[in-house]
Each structure stands twice: as C-alpha cells, then as structure tokens.
Amino acid sequence: MPVSPLTDLSRLCVHTITTKPWALDDAVRNYAAAGVKGITVWRQALEGRNVADSGKLIRDHGLSIVSLCRGGFFPALAPADRAKAIDENRRCIDEAAALGAPMIVLVVGAVPGQSLVESRKQITDGIAAVLPHAQAAGVKLAIEPLHPMYANDRSAVNTMGQARAMCNQLKSPFVGIAADVYHLWWDDNLEAEIKASGREGTLFAFHICDWRTPTVDFLNDRGLMGEGCIPIRQIRGWVEEAGFKGFNEVEIFSNRLWSQDQSQFLENIKSAYLNHS
Amino acid sequence: MPVSPLTDLSRLCVHTITTKPWALDDAVRNYAAAGVKGITVWRQALEGRNVADSGKLIRDHGLSIVSLCRGGFFPALAPADRAKAIDENRRCIDEAAALGAPMIVLVVGAVPGQSLVESRKQITDGIAAVLPHAQAAGVKLAIEPLHPMYANDRSAVNTMGQARAMCNQLKSPFVGIAADVYHLWWDDNLEAEIKASGREGTLFAFHICDWRTPTVDFLNDRGLMGEGCIPIRQIRGWVEEAGFKGFNEVEIFSNRLWSQDQSQFLENIKSAYLNHS
C-alpha cells in the first residue's frame, strides 16, 4: 500500500550535527524560524554551555527536545575502561535530565579485533549497569544498530534483530531502539523487525537520511533524503504501522552538505522531508 | 574447539587481482615458483590473450585453476540490458570452459535505486537463463554475497542466507555459493548458514583476506590476513566442518598492497596464510 507523503513539519526533528557549522543558539533560532518542531542535541553542541539553560533556550523557542545524542561505547578490553564507560554514561544520563531530554541515543561501541559476541555481552552488561540510573532520572535509552561496515569499531549491534534481542534480555520500559534508515535499509528482515519492535514497545526513535552511490567516505558522506537509494517513505510506513508516533529525525553527516550555506541547506531539508520521506 | 593452523600451501589459491600489477604470465610463473597451488583468474588478466593457451600455460606450471572471476551483474532497468547481461554471462561460461576453469564466481549486481527484492528476482531469473549453458559446459556458478555496503550498486545479495535462498530456488548442482570472509564476517548467522550450505551441497568456494580499521576506501583497502579483525581461522573451521575441501582463495584488493614489491607481497601472503588463516 502506498504511504502518504508528509504534509507538514509537525513531526520534523533535526539533529544539531546535521547543521554542524551552527552553534546551538544559531541552530535553535534557525530551526524554530524555519518551522522545525523537534531537535536532537548532540553532546558536543553543549560543550562549554550551561546544560539546563540550553534546555530552557530550546523550549523557549517552542522546540521539543527529542533526544540527547549520544551515549554508549560500552565495550573495552580492560574492565577499568568498561567501568569508565559506565560512569560516562551515567554523566550522559544526568546531562539528558538537566537538558530535559527524555531519551539518549546509544551508539553502543565495539573493540577492534574483539569478537562481536563478547562486545555484545559487554554492551548488555553496560546498559544493565546504567539502567537504574536512567530509570531514576526518567531518561530512556535507545540502542541504535549501526551498518555492518561499522561492526569492528563503532557498534557490535548491526541489525534491528540484534537490538531486539538485547532489549528482550534487558526487559525494561526504559530500553528500546533507534531505527536509522541509513544503517538498516539493506536488511530484508527490516519490515518484520520494525513491526516486532513495535509490538514489543521498543520502537523509540526513527532517523532518516539517504545512502549515496558512490559513497566516498565511511562516516561523512550521507545524503539528504532523495539523494540516494533508501526507500525512506516505505520504511516510514512500516514504522507508522508499528505504532510509532514520534518525530522523524533528520540526521546527516556530510562534509559536502556542511560546506553549503546552512540556511539554504535547512530549506532543502524541509523540501526533501516533504517530498522524499 | 580451536582450529588447527594450516601447515602447508597445498590448498593455497591466489586470485590474479591480488597481484594486479603482474600480467598473467608473471603471476603464473611467480605463484608456481612460490609454491602456490591454485589460481583464480580474473577476466581482465585474459584480455588480449588466447584463453585456451592461457589455461595450458597455467596447467603446465602445475597450478589448479579454481575459478574464473567474474560473471554476474544481471539486474538492469531495461529488459534489453538484462538480455545483454545474460549474453555476457554465456560468453563468460564459454571463456571458463576454454580456460579449463570448473567454476565462475558471480558478483550478481544491483541497480542503484531499484528495490533489492526486484534486483534479486532479476538475478535469479538471469542465473536460471544461463544455467543450461553452464551445465552443458560443465561450469559451476558460485553466487558471492557481498557486504551490505555494496547493496545498492554491486550486489543485492548481501548475506549467505539470501544466497542460500537463491540456490534453493534454482535447485541445481551447478549453482552454489562463494563465501568470502570480507563480506560475511559480521553476520551472527554465519556459522549456521555455512553449515546449512554445506549440508545442501552449495558451499563451492572460500575466499579470505582481512578487514582493516579504519578502512579508507570502499573497494580497494582490504587487508592481508592478520591485518584486521576477521576471525579467519575460526570461519575456516566452520567451512571445513561443513565438509568443504577446496582451496582457500586469497582475494585482496588494495591500493596499498598493489604498490608494494609484488614478490615480497607474495611471500607475505604465504606467511599470513600459515599464521593467520
């Protein structure tokens, strides 16, 4: 069944990293003026700022804070380093609470050369360790599976299926999944996994951008919606059928797009959002 | 159970692309002198040469021809282009027969922006169309699943599971799978899929190299065994438990390694083969 186009910006969220050249104040002012309704704040945008004041600034401009991005990076060879990662994630939870963000996106991490099975165990243990702190703070944790090309160094969780298995093990209303089309579009289990996640109540977030061909950089060559091959609208349809009613979050890392005039880029995001997602 | 190291070169095969700077004559002479036992010939190494004579040259040097690399690239938007691809694959089969190669590796293809489901259908149809020709020539076809980072432009078959599904649909002793650790190492179903493929009689080939971190080029930055994170020996163990008795084929695309002295590189391949695979 064809999925209806989006007709307004009421569920459009932009990640601060998407317009990286802008400091937080500029991002907030420009997003609000452009009619964007949600913002996901990257931690580096908060560096050197008062976090609670930043949250107030955002709310005063009428924007909803969708997530703080990002916690995670739990696995490490040395137990002391895993303990440090857990401490850092507790600080991230405190930061989310101070900001007024209801959720943290977790890029869960991996250790080059360590088996993915062992890394996934360390990730599960790490999330379990910070979970009481998250629950006490009222902050949800969204595991973001990353594309298999990041399996060795950024995330040992590479499919929605693996993220669901982790959620099922942790069994908490505070642990769920951030589904990003960039990482998951190729997976032929995606529709089934999204729907299962919806049934299980773990579909916490939905991130959009596009996959360009050729992609020339492993990290910073994502495309604006419509510039690539991802059936974004179809996947949004699955997400909505699964009961998701949250924001559609535009998260793009792109040296090419960061080098453009960011006000024009934000206008392009709005049209791409309406036309291609 | 720990897998025993390889103790000799009796199952070492090298792909001509691995030592791309060498013309076929040089590759054949140097491989044979170094004690390599098998060769997989890339079609570009045959350009401008008599194919039957090339096969004789290889056999005269005591090398086994493992495969001709590569056929495939079946999907296309226009039916006429799909027909052309089928013709080209028939020519590739003729070339394999003339060379004396018992098998062709298929990089099956994808069409940027076309759904992966549709591309997989076109691939299955394409293989079915050339299968009688392959069978008459006595040439097997090995579907090589490629890493999901190639899903949009090189291969709509990205897991061993998808390749098995295709084999089960085509049901022929002439259609099987080339399992390459580079493309598949991250998949947590890999052990089960390899063993299922072994049971089904479709495990036709095993390719090795390594995944470097960071990887700086989408195509040409593979590592020599031991330079990366892939548990090659463990995967070889699964392949052998699955009943595979063929060659371990070293297939490396690397601008870095192609720029080295290729005789020294071949010696490094031999030690890496014994120490890390």
mmCIF file of N, CA and C in Angstrom, chain A residues 14-22 182 208-212 216-217 219-228 250-270 272:
data_model
loop_
_atom_site.group_PDB
_atom_site.id
_atom_site.type_symbol
_atom_site.label_atom_id
_atom_site.label_comp_id
_atom_site.label_asym_id
_atom_site.label_seq_id
_atom_site.Cartn_x
_atom_site.Cartn_y
_atom_site.Cartn_z
ATOM 1 N N VAL A 14 15.360 17.871 13.712
ATOM 2 C CA VAL A 14 16.694 17.940 13.105
ATOM 3 C C VAL A 14 17.739 17.716 14.204
ATOM 4 N N HIS A 15 18.752 16.924 13.871
ATOM 5 C CA HIS A 15 19.877 16.720 14.793
ATOM 6 C C HIS A 15 20.851 17.878 14.655
ATOM 7 N N THR A 16 21.352 18.388 15.751
ATOM 8 C CA THR A 16 22.287 19.520 15.667
ATOM 9 C C THR A 16 23.491 19.174 14.798
ATOM 10 N N ILE A 17 23.910 17.903 14.768
ATOM 11 C CA ILE A 17 25.067 17.522 13.951
ATOM 12 C C ILE A 17 24.789 17.736 12.471
ATOM 13 N N THR A 18 23.510 17.699 12.085
ATOM 14 C CA THR A 18 23.134 17.871 10.680
ATOM 15 C C THR A 18 23.554 19.247 10.172
ATOM 16 N N THR A 19 23.459 20.229 11.047
ATOM 17 C CA THR A 19 23.915 21.591 10.710
ATOM 18 C C THR A 19 25.101 21.930 11.611
ATOM 19 N N LYS A 20 26.102 21.093 11.551
ATOM 20 C CA LYS A 20 27.256 21.194 12.461
ATOM 21 C C LYS A 20 27.903 22.571 12.502
ATOM 22 N N PRO A 21 27.970 23.309 11.383
ATOM 23 C CA PRO A 21 28.618 24.623 11.451
ATOM 24 C C PRO A 21 27.916 25.594 12.407
ATOM 25 N N TRP A 22 26.663 25.374 12.716
ATOM 26 C CA TRP A 22 25.933 26.280 13.599
ATOM 27 C C TRP A 22 26.171 25.934 15.069
ATOM 28 N N TYR A 182 19.622 4.700 7.364
ATOM 29 C CA TYR A 182 20.959 4.599 6.770
ATOM 30 C C TYR A 182 21.611 3.265 7.114
ATOM 31 N N ILE A 208 16.258 9.536 9.736
ATOM 32 C CA ILE A 208 16.256 9.487 8.266
ATOM 33 C C ILE A 208 17.405 10.278 7.645
ATOM 34 N N CYS A 209 17.826 9.804 6.506
ATOM 35 C CA CYS A 209 18.781 10.471 5.613
ATOM 36 C C CYS A 209 18.816 9.588 4.363
ATOM 37 N N ASP A 210 19.882 9.611 3.577
ATOM 38 C CA ASP A 210 19.888 8.747 2.392
ATOM 39 C C ASP A 210 21.280 8.167 2.148
ATOM 40 N N TRP A 211 21.323 7.098 1.357
ATOM 41 C CA TRP A 211 22.574 6.412 1.025
ATOM 42 C C TRP A 211 22.961 6.774 -0.401
ATOM 43 N N ARG A 212 24.114 7.466 -0.545
ATOM 44 C CA ARG A 212 24.560 7.904 -1.855
ATOM 45 C C ARG A 212 25.427 6.854 -2.546
ATOM 46 N N VAL A 216 31.674 8.136 -0.694
ATOM 47 C CA VAL A 216 33.127 8.304 -0.783
ATOM 48 C C VAL A 216 33.815 8.397 0.577
ATOM 49 N N ASP A 217 33.043 8.416 1.640
ATOM 50 C CA ASP A 217 33.638 8.497 2.972
ATOM 51 C C ASP A 217 32.821 7.594 3.889
ATOM 52 N N LEU A 219 32.237 7.789 6.981
ATOM 53 C CA LEU A 219 31.446 8.453 8.022
ATOM 54 C C LEU A 219 30.608 9.612 7.500
ATOM 55 N N ASN A 220 31.245 10.473 6.718
ATOM 56 C CA ASN A 220 30.648 11.796 6.474
ATOM 57 C C ASN A 220 30.236 12.028 5.028
ATOM 58 N N ASP A 221 29.554 11.038 4.450
ATOM 59 C CA ASP A 221 29.048 11.226 3.094
ATOM 60 C C ASP A 221 27.602 10.760 2.963
ATOM 61 N N ARG A 222 26.830 11.012 4.001
ATOM 62 C CA ARG A 222 25.404 10.683 3.901
ATOM 63 C C ARG A 222 24.697 11.661 2.980
ATOM 64 N N GLY A 223 23.563 11.237 2.498
ATOM 65 C CA GLY A 223 22.800 12.108 1.611
ATOM 66 C C GLY A 223 21.550 12.660 2.265
ATOM 67 N N LEU A 224 21.092 13.767 1.715
ATOM 68 C CA LEU A 224 19.774 14.298 2.046
ATOM 69 C C LEU A 224 18.725 13.346 1.467
ATOM 70 N N MET A 225 17.580 13.260 2.114
ATOM 71 C CA MET A 225 16.528 12.375 1.625
ATOM 72 C C MET A 225 16.244 12.683 0.151
ATOM 73 N N GLY A 226 16.225 11.636 -0.671
ATOM 74 C CA GLY A 226 16.002 11.825 -2.103
ATOM 75 C C GLY A 226 17.297 11.790 -2.906
ATOM 76 N N GLU A 227 18.430 11.940 -2.243
ATOM 77 C CA GLU A 227 19.710 11.912 -2.961
ATOM 78 C C GLU A 227 20.239 10.503 -3.135
ATOM 79 N N GLY A 228 19.542 9.511 -2.587
ATOM 80 C CA GLY A 228 20.104 8.162 -2.641
ATOM 81 C C GLY A 228 19.057 7.107 -2.908
ATOM 82 N N VAL A 250 15.974 14.007 11.229
ATOM 83 C CA VAL A 250 16.934 14.132 10.128
ATOM 84 C C VAL A 250 18.342 14.199 10.710
ATOM 85 N N GLU A 251 19.092 13.137 10.453
ATOM 86 C CA GLU A 251 20.457 13.036 10.990
ATOM 87 C C GLU A 251 21.390 12.772 9.810
ATOM 88 N N ILE A 252 22.127 13.792 9.427
ATOM 89 C CA ILE A 252 23.002 13.689 8.250
ATOM 90 C C ILE A 252 24.407 14.140 8.621
ATOM 91 N N PHE A 253 25.391 13.286 8.376
ATOM 92 C CA PHE A 253 26.790 13.705 8.483
ATOM 93 C C PHE A 253 27.296 13.827 7.062
ATOM 94 N N SER A 254 27.725 15.017 6.660
ATOM 95 C CA SER A 254 28.170 15.180 5.286
ATOM 96 C C SER A 254 29.107 16.360 5.146
ATOM 97 N N ASN A 255 30.352 16.074 4.831
ATOM 98 C CA ASN A 255 31.308 17.161 4.576
ATOM 99 C C ASN A 255 30.794 18.071 3.473
ATOM 100 N N ARG A 256 30.187 17.452 2.464
ATOM 101 C CA ARG A 256 29.640 18.194 1.333
ATOM 102 C C ARG A 256 28.536 19.150 1.768
ATOM 103 N N LEU A 257 27.588 18.652 2.570
ATOM 104 C CA LEU A 257 26.446 19.480 2.953
ATOM 105 C C LEU A 257 26.819 20.488 4.036
ATOM 106 N N TRP A 258 27.761 20.126 4.898
ATOM 107 C CA TRP A 258 28.231 21.092 5.904
ATOM 108 C C TRP A 258 28.930 22.278 5.261
ATOM 109 N N SER A 259 29.460 22.079 4.045
ATOM 110 C CA SER A 259 30.190 23.174 3.404
ATOM 111 C C SER A 259 29.240 24.134 2.691
ATOM 112 N N GLN A 260 27.943 23.773 2.601
ATOM 113 C CA GLN A 260 26.967 24.660 1.952
ATOM 114 C C GLN A 260 26.484 25.730 2.937
ATOM 115 N N ASP A 261 25.819 26.745 2.418
ATOM 116 C CA ASP A 261 25.145 27.712 3.270
ATOM 117 C C ASP A 261 24.087 26.964 4.079
ATOM 118 N N GLN A 262 24.161 27.040 5.399
ATOM 119 C CA GLN A 262 23.322 26.179 6.239
ATOM 120 C C GLN A 262 21.855 26.612 6.252
ATOM 121 N N SER A 263 21.591 27.889 6.005
ATOM 122 C CA SER A 263 20.191 28.322 5.948
ATOM 123 C C SER A 263 19.505 27.746 4.714
ATOM 124 N N GLN A 264 20.236 27.795 3.585
ATOM 125 C CA GLN A 264 19.697 27.187 2.366
ATOM 126 C C GLN A 264 19.544 25.670 2.566
ATOM 127 N N PHE A 265 20.549 25.049 3.192
ATOM 128 C CA PHE A 265 20.508 23.611 3.458
ATOM 129 C C PHE A 265 19.265 23.261 4.297
ATOM 130 N N LEU A 266 18.964 24.095 5.290
ATOM 131 C CA LEU A 266 17.794 23.818 6.133
ATOM 132 C C LEU A 266 16.503 23.891 5.305
ATOM 133 N N GLU A 267 16.461 24.836 4.372
ATOM 134 C CA GLU A 267 15.294 24.891 3.467
ATOM 135 C C GLU A 267 15.227 23.618 2.614
ATOM 136 N N ASN A 268 16.401 23.157 2.152
ATOM 137 C CA ASN A 268 16.442 21.926 1.351
ATOM 138 C C ASN A 268 15.996 20.707 2.182
ATOM 139 N N ILE A 269 16.356 20.716 3.457
ATOM 140 C CA ILE A 269 15.912 19.632 4.337
ATOM 141 C C ILE A 269 14.386 19.603 4.394
ATOM 142 N N LYS A 270 13.792 20.783 4.527
ATOM 143 C CA LYS A 270 12.324 20.838 4.615
ATOM 144 C C LYS A 270 11.664 20.292 3.341
ATOM 145 N N ALA A 272 13.026 18.270 1.106
ATOM 146 C CA ALA A 272 13.332 16.849 0.984
ATOM 147 C C ALA A 272 12.454 16.035 1.939
#
